[in-house]
Amino acid sequence: MRLRLLPDNPEIGWTPLAYLIYLGFFYFDPFLGAPYDLADWVRQIVATVVFLALFFRGFWVRGRRLVPIIVAIVLLGAWAVTFNTGGGVFFIYAAGFLGELGPPRVGLVGVGGILIAVVTCTVLFDLHPGTWIPAAVFTTIIGGINIHYAQVNRRNARLRLAQEEIERLAKADERDRIARDLHDLLGHTLSVITLKSQLAARLMEGAGGGGERGANTAPDRHDRALHEVREVERISREALSEVRRAVLGFRSLKIGIELAKARMALETAGIGVDLETSPYDLHADAESVLALALREAVTNVVRHSRATTCSIRLRQHKGSVELTVEDDGRGARGATGSGLSGMRERVEATGGLLEIGDGERRGTRLRVVVPGQAGPPVGPAALRATSP
Ligand SMILES: Nc1ncnc2c1ncn2[C@@H]1O[C@H](COP(=O)(O)OP(=O)(O)OP(=O)(O)O)[C@@H](O)[C@H]1O
Ligand SMILES: [Mg+2]
């Protein structure tokens, strides 16, 4: 069995090995300080070996299970400072693990605990300021930084999970929609096709049997059968294209999902979100265009605006649907890039309209109007007249 020092975690990678450089402080005394006798060297080596075991173990556990490791490293430090002025480095290593202990307040209690240990050792062993000052200062700084970043990492992981969940729900929703569409579509069409084929078969049998008098003569039956077969062909062609449309709809973007993603992106960037939507009635194509516009507008707010709040409104008007994204940031000054020009092209291809200008509270206001599903197609002039 191969001994693995570190877990396979890309977020940690090889960095713990680099942290070992600080162990150099523990070796100043033997190499640069007072003469070291054999007993000193034995203590030095024992402390180093015990520390390395605890240090590497610390990357395999988190939460409560880290407590004994942190405590052991602190005790090791308390012992090391009695014979080595660089022994204070162990307190700092212990503080480095506090981020993974749990929520920030737990980590901060840990910083407090280690500082108490440093003060106690200083009093008990009358430590040199060159030992206790760096120990206290770097315990606080390294502990604080690691607690902060561990919290950021946890939040990002939660965000990733939430985003995956939204994608998963969206896919499940799409599958349901496809199942529903196919069921409604094919259930109806296939029964019509069955009925019409049965009818055609009966008519053909009758026509083959020599025919009857009156309206039901053989040629007459033959013509009706032919008519039914052509109907079957037409209906199955239509069904085929409807099935294609139902399945292709799978690729279309949904406003609801983009709104959820937008909220998450803005909140992650620390921008307050004010969302107001109403039920809307859109073709899948127009919905995709509007969803893409929302995505780009929100990306721009996050990237360029430096806003503190962003409001998103989705309103249904007569014959059109309007989306406005307004922020209270520094306002759009830069030249139009491919984001906005692509958005304009797509919106105008639907017969819609895009406006970008100053917001009411400084900032930028982006307004997109696309034709709704109900009513005749609406040209840009008519859309412009759509007042909010
Ligand atoms: N909400 C906003 N607040 C401030 N500036 C903005 C905002 N939206 C757009 N801008 C400005 O408009 C410019 C053009 O935006 P556009 O989306 O077209 O390009 P981009 O975001 O720079 O690049 P990309 O092609 O990747 O989208 C931006 O570079 C930015 O200066
Ligand atoms: Mg952009």
Tab-separated table of N, CA and C in Angstrom, residues 19 92-100 140-154:
chain	number	residue	atom	x	y	z
A	19	TYR	N	3.795	25.098	2.441
A	19	TYR	CA	3.693	25.702	3.793
A	19	TYR	C	4.814	25.214	4.708
A	92	ILE	N	1.213	28.922	14.917
A	92	ILE	CA	0.720	29.486	13.652
A	92	ILE	C	0.201	28.372	12.739
A	93	TYR	N	0.931	27.236	12.710
A	93	TYR	CA	0.445	26.100	11.916
A	93	TYR	C	-0.928	25.648	12.420
A	94	ALA	N	-1.082	25.617	13.754
A	94	ALA	CA	-2.375	25.202	14.321
A	94	ALA	C	-3.470	26.159	13.841
A	95	ALA	N	-3.155	27.471	13.835
A	95	ALA	CA	-4.149	28.474	13.413
A	95	ALA	C	-4.529	28.264	11.950
A	96	GLY	N	-3.593	27.751	11.138
A	96	GLY	CA	-3.855	27.528	9.718
A	96	GLY	C	-4.979	26.534	9.478
A	97	PHE	N	-5.239	25.661	10.455
A	97	PHE	CA	-6.297	24.656	10.277
A	97	PHE	C	-7.666	25.146	10.733
A	98	LEU	N	-7.710	26.340	11.361
A	98	LEU	CA	-8.970	26.758	12.000
A	98	LEU	C	-10.118	26.962	11.008
A	99	GLY	N	-9.792	27.305	9.753
A	99	GLY	CA	-10.844	27.556	8.756
A	99	GLY	C	-11.727	26.343	8.532
A	100	GLU	N	-11.126	25.169	8.594
A	100	GLU	CA	-11.875	23.942	8.290
A	100	GLU	C	-12.617	23.398	9.515
A	140	THR	N	-3.094	35.268	14.646
A	140	THR	CA	-4.294	36.063	14.355
A	140	THR	C	-4.463	36.264	12.846
A	141	ILE	N	-3.368	36.635	12.178
A	141	ILE	CA	-3.481	36.942	10.740
A	141	ILE	C	-3.785	35.672	9.931
A	142	ILE	N	-2.956	34.639	10.122
A	142	ILE	CA	-3.135	33.409	9.326
A	142	ILE	C	-4.481	32.761	9.669
A	143	GLY	N	-4.806	32.745	10.961
A	143	GLY	CA	-6.104	32.179	11.372
A	143	GLY	C	-7.230	32.925	10.690
A	144	GLY	N	-7.177	34.272	10.751
A	144	GLY	CA	-8.243	35.091	10.160
A	144	GLY	C	-8.368	34.854	8.661
A	145	ILE	N	-7.224	34.856	7.963
A	145	ILE	CA	-7.253	34.680	6.500
A	145	ILE	C	-7.839	33.306	6.148
A	146	ASN	N	-7.358	32.276	6.822
A	146	ASN	CA	-7.836	30.927	6.479
A	146	ASN	C	-9.310	30.744	6.808
A	147	ILE	N	-9.758	31.359	7.904
A	147	ILE	CA	-11.189	31.268	8.245
A	147	ILE	C	-12.003	31.939	7.142
A	148	HIS	N	-11.526	33.101	6.688
A	148	HIS	CA	-12.237	33.824	5.628
A	148	HIS	C	-12.313	32.987	4.350
A	149	TYR	N	-11.160	32.487	3.896
A	149	TYR	CA	-11.169	31.752	2.628
A	149	TYR	C	-11.923	30.425	2.710
A	150	ALA	N	-11.854	29.790	3.873
A	150	ALA	CA	-12.613	28.537	4.014
A	150	ALA	C	-14.097	28.839	3.876
A	151	GLN	N	-14.522	29.976	4.432
A	151	GLN	CA	-15.930	30.358	4.347
A	151	GLN	C	-16.311	30.670	2.899
A	152	VAL	N	-15.431	31.398	2.188
A	152	VAL	CA	-15.679	31.712	0.776
A	152	VAL	C	-15.793	30.415	-0.027
A	153	ASN	N	-14.883	29.476	0.221
A	153	ASN	CA	-14.919	28.197	-0.509
A	153	ASN	C	-16.205	27.447	-0.227
A	154	ARG	N	-16.626	27.464	1.044
A	154	ARG	CA	-17.870	26.754	1.377
A	154	ARG	C	-19.050	27.400	0.658
